[in-house]
Amino acid sequence: MIPLVDLKAQHDSIRAALDDAVADVIDRSSFIMGPQIKEFEAAFAQFCGCSYAVGVSSGTSALFLAMAACGVGPGSEVITIPHTFIATAEAATALGAKVVFVDIDPATYTMDTSKLGDAITERTRAIVPVHLYGHPSDMDAILDVARKRGIKVIEDCAQAHGAQYKGRKVGTLGDVGCFSFFPAKNLGALGDAGAVTTNDPEIARRISLLRNHGREGKYEHEYAGYNERIDTLHAAVLNVKLPHLDRWNEARRSHAALYNELLASAGVTLPSEMPWARHVYHLYVVRCRQRDELQKHLQECGIATGVHYPIPLHLQPAYANLNYGVGDFPETEKAAKEILSLPMYPELTDAQVERVSSAILEFFGTV
Ligand SMILES: *Cc1c(COP(=O)(O)O)cnc(C)c1O
């Protein structure tokens, strides 16, 4: 069986260093806001090329705290895409704001910026581009619309650690970047964890207080905040893993290049990488009309695949109250029916990529 992701393979490759880091956390027993957190925040800010990184409890809490720090609340609107994981929208909903969707560009699965202007109202407080699958959104077009109107831009970087837009890393282009370290992401912890990145000292300060009961000292609270801290244990593990991230992303890119070569005439639409983008292939997503049949064929060949995501957010029961319907976002709806995520992780071998590709060629009868 070739899995969609293989976390064990990654952890086996650095197991001794992980064991040492975990043992060190237990030895020091400083589980909450321990010294490994500051160390990770400094290293991650440096990796992204920004002034501040603040560790939080998940990608979802990164989005929630970023929106809270940008003034999103009841009466405001937050614009994002319907072709994403629900967490992107949930953060706005949790703050009492209204979610407004803009369709995707089918070539990159990111926001179709030509449709952004129509979605803006006087209540728009934030635009949340999602760098889906590891491909950056067209940030200049988004920033152009936002800057003119004083709207904040909050990047959802949960699938795009290390991806670049015109030579700059995602998470440093808008006002705030939101990262997830869910175990299966390009950089993953041993459970839930996340971070926000920013160049704005005020936003950084507000988020670092909000995540920790609004306090700086022990019992003096500047705001009524939350408990959304990153655990010391996860920061310690991320300190071990971060130095490998560039190499792991390179491995993903090289598997994608091999898939592209082997599947060039297979009958599926391949992922694209815009000239201004450096894709980090959190997911390698192909598309075709016979998606369900292809998925079944691959399953029978012992190859696991996924669909990210089968039901667009505007058609989810959770968002029925927004009164969207079928046909409102045609590119998103079409993609949801045709996309298929193939096995992708750094430790995948060329032989495995070849096996997956042959099975696809066999399905389309070109072999
Ligand atoms: C994973 C993910 C999130 C949420 O991150 P968690 O750490 O699971 O809370 C948000 N947005 C996108 C696009 C994601 O893929």
Short mmCIF file of C-alpha atoms and ligand atoms in Angstrom, two decimals:
data_model
loop_
_atom_site.label_atom_id
_atom_site.label_comp_id
_atom_site.label_asym_id
_atom_site.label_seq_id
_atom_site.Cartn_x
_atom_site.Cartn_y
_atom_site.Cartn_z
CA MET A 1 0.00 0.00 0.00
CA ILE A 2 1.29 3.49 -0.88
CA PRO A 3 -0.20 5.92 1.67
CA LEU A 4 -1.24 9.52 0.98
CA VAL A 5 1.22 10.68 3.66
CA ASP A 6 3.68 8.72 5.79
CA LEU A 7 4.43 10.50 9.05
CA LYS A 8 6.24 7.52 10.53
CA ALA A 9 8.84 7.56 7.74
CA GLN A 10 9.65 11.18 8.57
CA HIS A 11 9.89 10.62 12.30
CA ASP A 12 12.03 7.50 11.87
CA SER A 13 14.56 9.59 9.90
CA ILE A 14 15.16 11.98 12.86
CA ARG A 15 14.04 9.78 15.72
CA ALA A 16 17.08 10.13 18.02
CA ALA A 17 16.97 13.94 17.91
CA LEU A 18 13.21 13.90 18.59
CA ASP A 19 13.65 11.56 21.55
CA ASP A 20 16.33 13.86 22.99
CA ALA A 21 14.13 16.93 22.57
CA VAL A 22 11.16 15.24 24.26
CA ALA A 23 13.38 13.95 27.09
CA ASP A 24 14.76 17.47 27.57
CA VAL A 25 11.21 18.86 27.93
CA ILE A 26 10.47 16.28 30.62
CA ASP A 27 13.85 16.87 32.35
CA ARG A 28 13.23 20.61 32.58
CA SER A 29 9.47 20.19 33.19
CA SER A 30 8.73 23.72 32.01
CA PHE A 31 5.70 22.61 30.02
CA ILE A 32 3.91 25.94 29.69
CA MET A 33 5.73 28.84 27.97
CA GLY A 34 9.09 27.07 28.38
CA PRO A 35 12.31 28.42 26.83
CA GLN A 36 11.96 26.25 23.68
CA ILE A 37 9.05 28.47 22.61
CA LYS A 38 11.08 31.68 22.30
CA GLU A 39 13.81 29.71 20.54
CA PHE A 40 11.31 28.36 18.00
CA GLU A 41 9.63 31.74 17.49
CA ALA A 42 12.99 33.37 16.68
CA ALA A 43 13.99 30.56 14.31
CA PHE A 44 10.62 30.51 12.52
CA ALA A 45 10.60 34.31 12.07
CA GLN A 46 14.07 34.01 10.58
CA PHE A 47 13.00 31.16 8.32
CA CYS A 48 10.06 33.19 6.98
CA GLY A 49 12.03 36.45 6.74
CA CYS A 50 9.86 38.56 9.06
CA SER A 51 10.28 40.37 12.37
CA TYR A 52 7.97 38.33 14.62
CA ALA A 53 6.56 34.84 14.99
CA VAL A 54 4.22 33.95 17.85
CA GLY A 55 3.54 30.30 18.68
CA VAL A 56 -0.11 29.38 19.24
CA SER A 57 -2.12 26.21 19.83
CA SER A 58 -3.18 25.44 16.21
CA GLY A 59 -3.61 26.88 12.73
CA THR A 60 -7.24 27.54 13.60
CA SER A 61 -6.25 29.57 16.66
CA ALA A 62 -3.64 31.42 14.55
CA LEU A 63 -6.45 32.53 12.20
CA PHE A 64 -8.76 33.36 15.11
CA LEU A 65 -6.17 35.45 16.98
CA ALA A 66 -4.97 37.18 13.81
CA MET A 67 -8.50 38.21 12.96
CA ALA A 68 -9.18 39.31 16.55
CA ALA A 69 -5.99 41.41 16.54
CA CYS A 70 -7.05 43.00 13.23
CA GLY A 71 -10.38 44.09 14.70
CA VAL A 72 -12.64 41.47 13.11
CA GLY A 73 -15.85 41.15 15.15
CA PRO A 74 -19.64 41.39 15.00
CA GLY A 75 -20.73 43.53 12.06
CA SER A 76 -17.57 42.98 10.04
CA GLU A 77 -17.11 40.91 6.90
CA VAL A 78 -14.18 38.65 6.09
CA ILE A 79 -13.49 37.61 2.50
CA THR A 80 -12.00 34.23 1.65
CA ILE A 81 -12.41 31.35 -0.84
CA PRO A 82 -14.99 28.55 -0.52
CA HIS A 83 -12.44 25.97 -1.74
CA THR A 84 -10.51 25.53 1.53
CA PHE A 85 -10.58 23.71 4.86
CA ILE A 86 -13.39 25.06 7.04
CA ALA A 87 -10.99 26.49 9.66
CA THR A 88 -10.28 29.48 7.40
CA ALA A 89 -13.92 30.57 7.65
CA GLU A 90 -14.62 29.28 11.16
CA ALA A 91 -12.24 31.81 12.71
CA ALA A 92 -14.35 34.67 11.32
CA THR A 93 -17.58 32.96 12.36
CA ALA A 94 -16.28 32.44 15.91
CA LEU A 95 -15.65 36.19 16.17
CA GLY A 96 -19.21 36.98 15.08
CA ALA A 97 -18.19 38.24 11.64
CA LYS A 98 -19.85 37.36 8.33
CA VAL A 99 -17.93 35.25 5.82
CA VAL A 100 -18.02 36.40 2.19
CA PHE A 101 -16.70 34.07 -0.50
CA VAL A 102 -14.85 34.78 -3.75
CA ASP A 103 -14.39 31.99 -6.33
CA ILE A 104 -11.01 30.44 -7.20
CA ASP A 105 -8.80 30.63 -10.25
CA PRO A 106 -8.89 27.00 -11.48
CA ALA A 107 -5.22 27.06 -12.51
CA THR A 108 -3.90 27.65 -8.98
CA TYR A 109 -6.94 26.89 -6.77
CA THR A 110 -6.32 30.24 -5.05
CA MET A 111 -8.45 33.42 -5.03
CA ASP A 112 -9.55 34.73 -8.43
CA THR A 113 -8.45 38.30 -7.79
CA SER A 114 -10.47 39.63 -10.73
CA LYS A 115 -13.59 38.84 -8.67
CA LEU A 116 -12.34 40.37 -5.41
CA GLY A 117 -13.47 43.95 -6.04
CA ASP A 118 -17.15 42.94 -6.28
CA ALA A 119 -17.05 41.28 -2.86
CA ILE A 120 -15.79 44.36 -0.98
CA THR A 121 -18.27 46.39 1.09
CA GLU A 122 -17.93 49.11 3.75
CA ARG A 123 -17.96 46.32 6.33
CA THR A 124 -15.02 44.36 4.86
CA ARG A 125 -12.44 44.15 7.62
CA ALA A 126 -10.08 41.50 6.31
CA ILE A 127 -9.22 39.51 3.19
CA VAL A 128 -7.90 36.01 3.85
CA PRO A 129 -6.09 34.53 0.82
CA VAL A 130 -5.37 30.82 1.22
CA HIS A 131 -2.11 29.52 -0.27
CA LEU A 132 -3.87 26.25 -0.99
CA TYR A 133 -1.93 23.02 -1.60
CA GLY A 134 1.31 25.03 -1.20
CA HIS A 135 0.83 27.44 -4.13
CA PRO A 136 0.85 31.14 -3.17
CA SER A 137 -2.10 33.40 -3.95
CA ASP A 138 -1.53 36.38 -6.27
CA MET A 139 -0.68 38.71 -3.39
CA ASP A 140 0.06 41.95 -5.30
CA ALA A 141 -3.44 42.00 -6.77
CA ILE A 142 -4.96 41.37 -3.32
CA LEU A 143 -2.76 43.92 -1.53
CA ASP A 144 -3.58 46.48 -4.18
CA VAL A 145 -7.33 46.22 -3.43
CA ALA A 146 -6.79 46.05 0.35
CA ARG A 147 -4.28 48.87 0.82
CA LYS A 148 -6.46 51.42 -0.99
CA ARG A 149 -9.29 50.79 1.47
CA GLY A 150 -7.42 50.13 4.71
CA ILE A 151 -8.48 46.46 4.78
CA LYS A 152 -6.19 43.97 6.55
CA VAL A 153 -4.74 41.00 4.69
CA ILE A 154 -4.39 37.79 6.71
CA GLU A 155 -2.62 34.98 4.84
CA ASP A 156 -3.71 31.40 5.50
CA CYS A 157 -0.31 29.69 5.15
CA ALA A 158 -1.39 26.40 6.76
CA GLN A 159 -0.39 24.43 3.63
CA ALA A 160 2.46 26.62 2.43
CA HIS A 161 5.43 26.77 4.85
CA GLY A 162 8.36 28.06 2.76
CA ALA A 163 6.34 28.77 -0.40
CA GLN A 164 7.41 31.95 -2.20
CA TYR A 165 5.66 34.75 -4.04
CA LYS A 166 7.99 36.78 -6.27
CA GLY A 167 10.96 35.60 -4.21
CA ARG A 168 9.43 36.36 -0.79
CA LYS A 169 8.13 33.74 1.60
CA VAL A 170 4.41 33.57 2.34
CA GLY A 171 3.42 34.87 5.76
CA THR A 172 5.42 38.07 5.25
CA LEU A 173 3.40 39.62 2.41
CA GLY A 174 0.15 40.64 4.10
CA ASP A 175 -0.40 42.05 7.61
CA VAL A 176 -0.32 38.63 9.32
CA GLY A 177 0.52 35.07 8.29
CA CYS A 178 -1.18 32.07 9.90
CA PHE A 179 0.58 28.71 10.03
CA SER A 180 -0.56 25.27 11.18
CA PHE A 181 1.81 22.62 12.49
CA PHE A 182 -0.84 19.89 12.38
CA PRO A 183 1.25 16.70 12.06
CA ALA A 184 0.64 16.17 8.31
CA LYS A 185 1.52 19.74 7.23
CA ASN A 186 4.87 20.52 5.55
CA LEU A 187 6.17 21.31 9.05
CA GLY A 188 4.29 19.31 11.66
CA ALA A 189 4.35 18.91 15.45
CA LEU A 190 3.38 15.82 17.47
CA GLY A 191 -0.15 17.15 17.80
CA ASP A 192 -1.89 20.48 17.32
CA ALA A 193 0.25 23.63 17.10
CA GLY A 194 0.46 26.80 15.02
CA ALA A 195 2.07 30.23 14.67
CA VAL A 196 1.37 33.72 13.40
CA THR A 197 4.00 35.79 11.60
CA THR A 198 4.06 39.56 11.14
CA ASN A 199 6.27 42.60 10.70
CA ASP A 200 3.89 44.73 12.78
CA PRO A 201 5.08 45.06 16.41
CA GLU A 202 1.61 46.03 17.65
CA ILE A 203 -0.10 43.01 16.06
CA ALA A 204 2.67 40.72 17.36
CA ARG A 205 2.26 42.07 20.87
CA ARG A 206 -1.52 41.84 20.83
CA ILE A 207 -1.47 38.23 19.65
CA SER A 208 1.20 37.18 22.13
CA LEU A 209 -0.93 38.61 24.94
CA LEU A 210 -4.28 37.32 23.63
CA ARG A 211 -2.98 33.74 23.38
CA ASN A 212 -2.01 33.83 27.06
CA HIS A 213 -4.96 35.29 28.97
CA GLY A 214 -4.09 38.84 27.90
CA ARG A 215 -1.20 38.97 30.31
CA GLU A 216 2.43 39.95 30.29
CA GLY A 217 3.22 39.34 33.96
CA LYS A 218 1.79 36.48 35.98
CA TYR A 219 -1.46 37.93 37.31
CA GLU A 220 -1.77 41.26 35.54
CA HIS A 221 -4.10 41.06 32.53
CA GLU A 222 -4.19 43.82 29.93
CA TYR A 223 -7.02 42.20 27.96
CA ALA A 224 -9.51 39.44 28.62
CA GLY A 225 -7.79 36.94 26.32
CA TYR A 226 -7.72 33.21 25.69
CA ASN A 227 -5.65 30.12 26.40
CA GLU A 228 -4.24 29.47 22.91
CA ARG A 229 -0.56 28.93 23.74
CA ILE A 230 1.72 26.54 21.89
CA ASP A 231 2.93 23.72 24.17
CA THR A 232 6.63 23.67 25.05
CA LEU A 233 6.73 20.05 23.86
CA HIS A 234 5.64 21.02 20.34
CA ALA A 235 8.05 23.96 20.17
CA ALA A 236 10.91 21.59 21.17
CA VAL A 237 9.94 19.14 18.42
CA LEU A 238 9.57 21.94 15.86
CA ASN A 239 13.09 23.16 16.78
CA VAL A 240 14.38 19.74 15.72
CA LYS A 241 12.33 19.65 12.51
CA LEU A 242 12.63 23.23 11.19
CA PRO A 243 16.25 22.84 9.95
CA HIS A 244 15.01 20.00 7.68
CA LEU A 245 12.11 21.93 6.16
CA ASP A 246 13.92 23.31 3.09
CA ARG A 247 15.23 19.85 2.23
CA TRP A 248 11.77 18.29 2.74
CA ASN A 249 10.15 20.95 0.51
CA GLU A 250 12.81 20.30 -2.15
CA ALA A 251 11.98 16.60 -2.02
CA ARG A 252 8.27 17.40 -2.50
CA ARG A 253 9.14 19.60 -5.49
CA SER A 254 11.25 16.88 -7.04
CA HIS A 255 8.44 14.28 -6.62
CA ALA A 256 6.05 16.79 -8.25
CA ALA A 257 8.46 17.24 -11.18
CA LEU A 258 8.63 13.47 -11.67
CA TYR A 259 4.82 13.13 -11.50
CA ASN A 260 4.54 15.99 -14.04
CA GLU A 261 6.93 14.22 -16.40
CA LEU A 262 5.35 10.77 -16.10
CA LEU A 263 1.76 12.03 -16.26
CA ALA A 264 2.29 14.54 -19.09
CA SER A 265 0.11 12.57 -21.50
CA ALA A 266 -1.99 10.64 -18.99
CA GLY A 267 -5.33 12.39 -19.43
CA VAL A 268 -5.37 14.26 -16.11
CA THR A 269 -4.88 18.01 -15.65
CA LEU A 270 -1.63 18.57 -13.75
CA PRO A 271 -1.05 21.20 -11.07
CA SER A 272 0.43 24.45 -12.35
CA GLU A 273 3.10 26.67 -10.87
CA MET A 274 2.84 30.33 -11.89
CA PRO A 275 6.09 32.02 -13.04
CA TRP A 276 6.01 34.17 -9.89
CA ALA A 277 5.50 31.24 -7.56
CA ARG A 278 7.53 28.65 -5.71
CA HIS A 279 5.09 25.83 -4.95
CA VAL A 280 5.83 23.59 -1.95
CA TYR A 281 3.33 20.83 -2.82
CA HIS A 282 1.70 20.20 0.53
CA LEU A 283 -0.63 18.29 -1.80
CA TYR A 284 -0.10 17.15 -5.39
CA VAL A 285 -3.56 17.54 -6.93
CA VAL A 286 -4.57 16.37 -10.41
CA ARG A 287 -8.03 16.63 -11.91
CA CYS A 288 -10.23 14.75 -14.38
CA ARG A 289 -13.92 14.15 -15.07
CA GLN A 290 -13.71 10.46 -14.09
CA ARG A 291 -12.32 11.29 -10.64
CA ASP A 292 -14.40 8.81 -8.62
CA GLU A 293 -13.59 5.92 -10.99
CA LEU A 294 -9.90 6.83 -11.01
CA GLN A 295 -9.85 6.95 -7.21
CA LYS A 296 -11.47 3.51 -7.06
CA HIS A 297 -8.96 2.10 -9.57
CA LEU A 298 -6.02 3.46 -7.56
CA GLN A 299 -7.50 2.04 -4.34
CA GLU A 300 -7.64 -1.37 -6.03
CA CYS A 301 -3.97 -0.94 -7.01
CA GLY A 302 -3.07 -0.31 -3.35
CA ILE A 303 -2.65 3.45 -3.73
CA ALA A 304 -4.30 5.83 -1.26
CA THR A 305 -5.61 9.18 -2.52
CA GLY A 306 -7.68 12.02 -1.08
CA VAL A 307 -10.10 14.76 -2.09
CA HIS A 308 -9.29 18.20 -0.68
CA TYR A 309 -12.12 19.20 -0.44
CA PRO A 310 -15.25 17.40 -1.64
CA ILE A 311 -17.90 19.88 -0.38
CA PRO A 312 -17.29 23.60 -0.94
CA LEU A 313 -17.79 25.75 2.16
CA HIS A 314 -20.70 27.71 0.65
CA LEU A 315 -22.61 24.42 0.28
CA GLN A 316 -21.85 23.12 3.78
CA PRO A 317 -24.78 22.77 6.20
CA ALA A 318 -22.71 24.85 8.66
CA TYR A 319 -22.93 27.84 6.30
CA ALA A 320 -26.53 27.43 5.11
CA ASN A 321 -27.29 30.70 6.94
CA LEU A 322 -25.16 32.60 4.40
CA ASN A 323 -27.80 31.75 1.77
CA TYR A 324 -25.44 30.73 -0.98
CA GLY A 325 -26.55 28.06 -3.44
CA VAL A 326 -25.35 25.71 -6.18
CA GLY A 327 -23.93 27.70 -9.08
CA ASP A 328 -22.67 30.65 -7.00
CA PHE A 329 -18.99 29.67 -7.29
CA PRO A 330 -18.73 27.53 -10.45
CA GLU A 331 -14.95 27.03 -10.49
CA THR A 332 -14.96 25.84 -6.88
CA GLU A 333 -17.91 23.51 -7.52
CA LYS A 334 -16.28 22.06 -10.65
CA ALA A 335 -12.95 21.55 -8.88
CA ALA A 336 -14.66 19.77 -5.96
CA LYS A 337 -15.98 17.15 -8.41
CA GLU A 338 -12.72 16.65 -10.34
CA ILE A 339 -9.76 16.96 -7.95
CA LEU A 340 -7.71 14.07 -6.62
CA SER A 341 -4.71 14.31 -4.28
CA LEU A 342 -2.00 11.76 -5.04
CA PRO A 343 0.52 10.39 -2.49
CA MET A 344 2.92 13.21 -1.56
CA TYR A 345 5.45 13.40 1.27
CA PRO A 346 9.20 14.00 1.35
CA GLU A 347 10.12 10.35 1.96
CA LEU A 348 8.17 9.10 -1.08
CA THR A 349 10.52 7.22 -3.46
CA ASP A 350 10.87 7.57 -7.23
CA ALA A 351 9.72 3.95 -7.53
CA GLN A 352 6.50 4.83 -5.68
CA VAL A 353 5.88 7.88 -7.90
CA GLU A 354 6.42 5.60 -10.91
CA ARG A 355 3.96 3.02 -9.56
CA VAL A 356 1.27 5.66 -8.95
CA SER A 357 1.84 7.16 -12.41
CA SER A 358 1.70 3.75 -14.18
CA ALA A 359 -1.57 2.96 -12.43
CA ILE A 360 -3.03 6.25 -13.72
CA LEU A 361 -1.77 5.62 -17.25
CA GLU A 362 -3.25 2.14 -17.09
CA PHE A 363 -6.63 3.59 -16.04
CA PHE A 364 -6.72 5.87 -19.06
CA GLY A 365 -5.57 3.02 -21.31
CA THR A 366 -2.51 4.78 -22.64
CA VAL A 367 -0.22 1.97 -21.55
C1 LIG B 1 -4.84 22.69 8.33
C2 LIG B 1 -5.49 23.94 7.89
C3 LIG B 1 -6.00 24.90 8.80
C4 LIG B 1 -6.17 24.63 10.27
O1 LIG B 1 -5.04 24.26 10.94
P1 LIG B 1 -5.15 23.40 12.30
O2 LIG B 1 -3.76 23.44 12.84
O3 LIG B 1 -5.62 22.04 11.95
O4 LIG B 1 -6.11 24.12 13.21
C5 LIG B 1 -6.45 26.09 8.29
N1 LIG B 1 -6.44 26.35 6.97
C6 LIG B 1 -6.00 25.44 6.07
C7 LIG B 1 -6.01 25.80 4.62
C8 LIG B 1 -5.52 24.20 6.50
O5 LIG B 1 -5.10 23.31 5.60
#
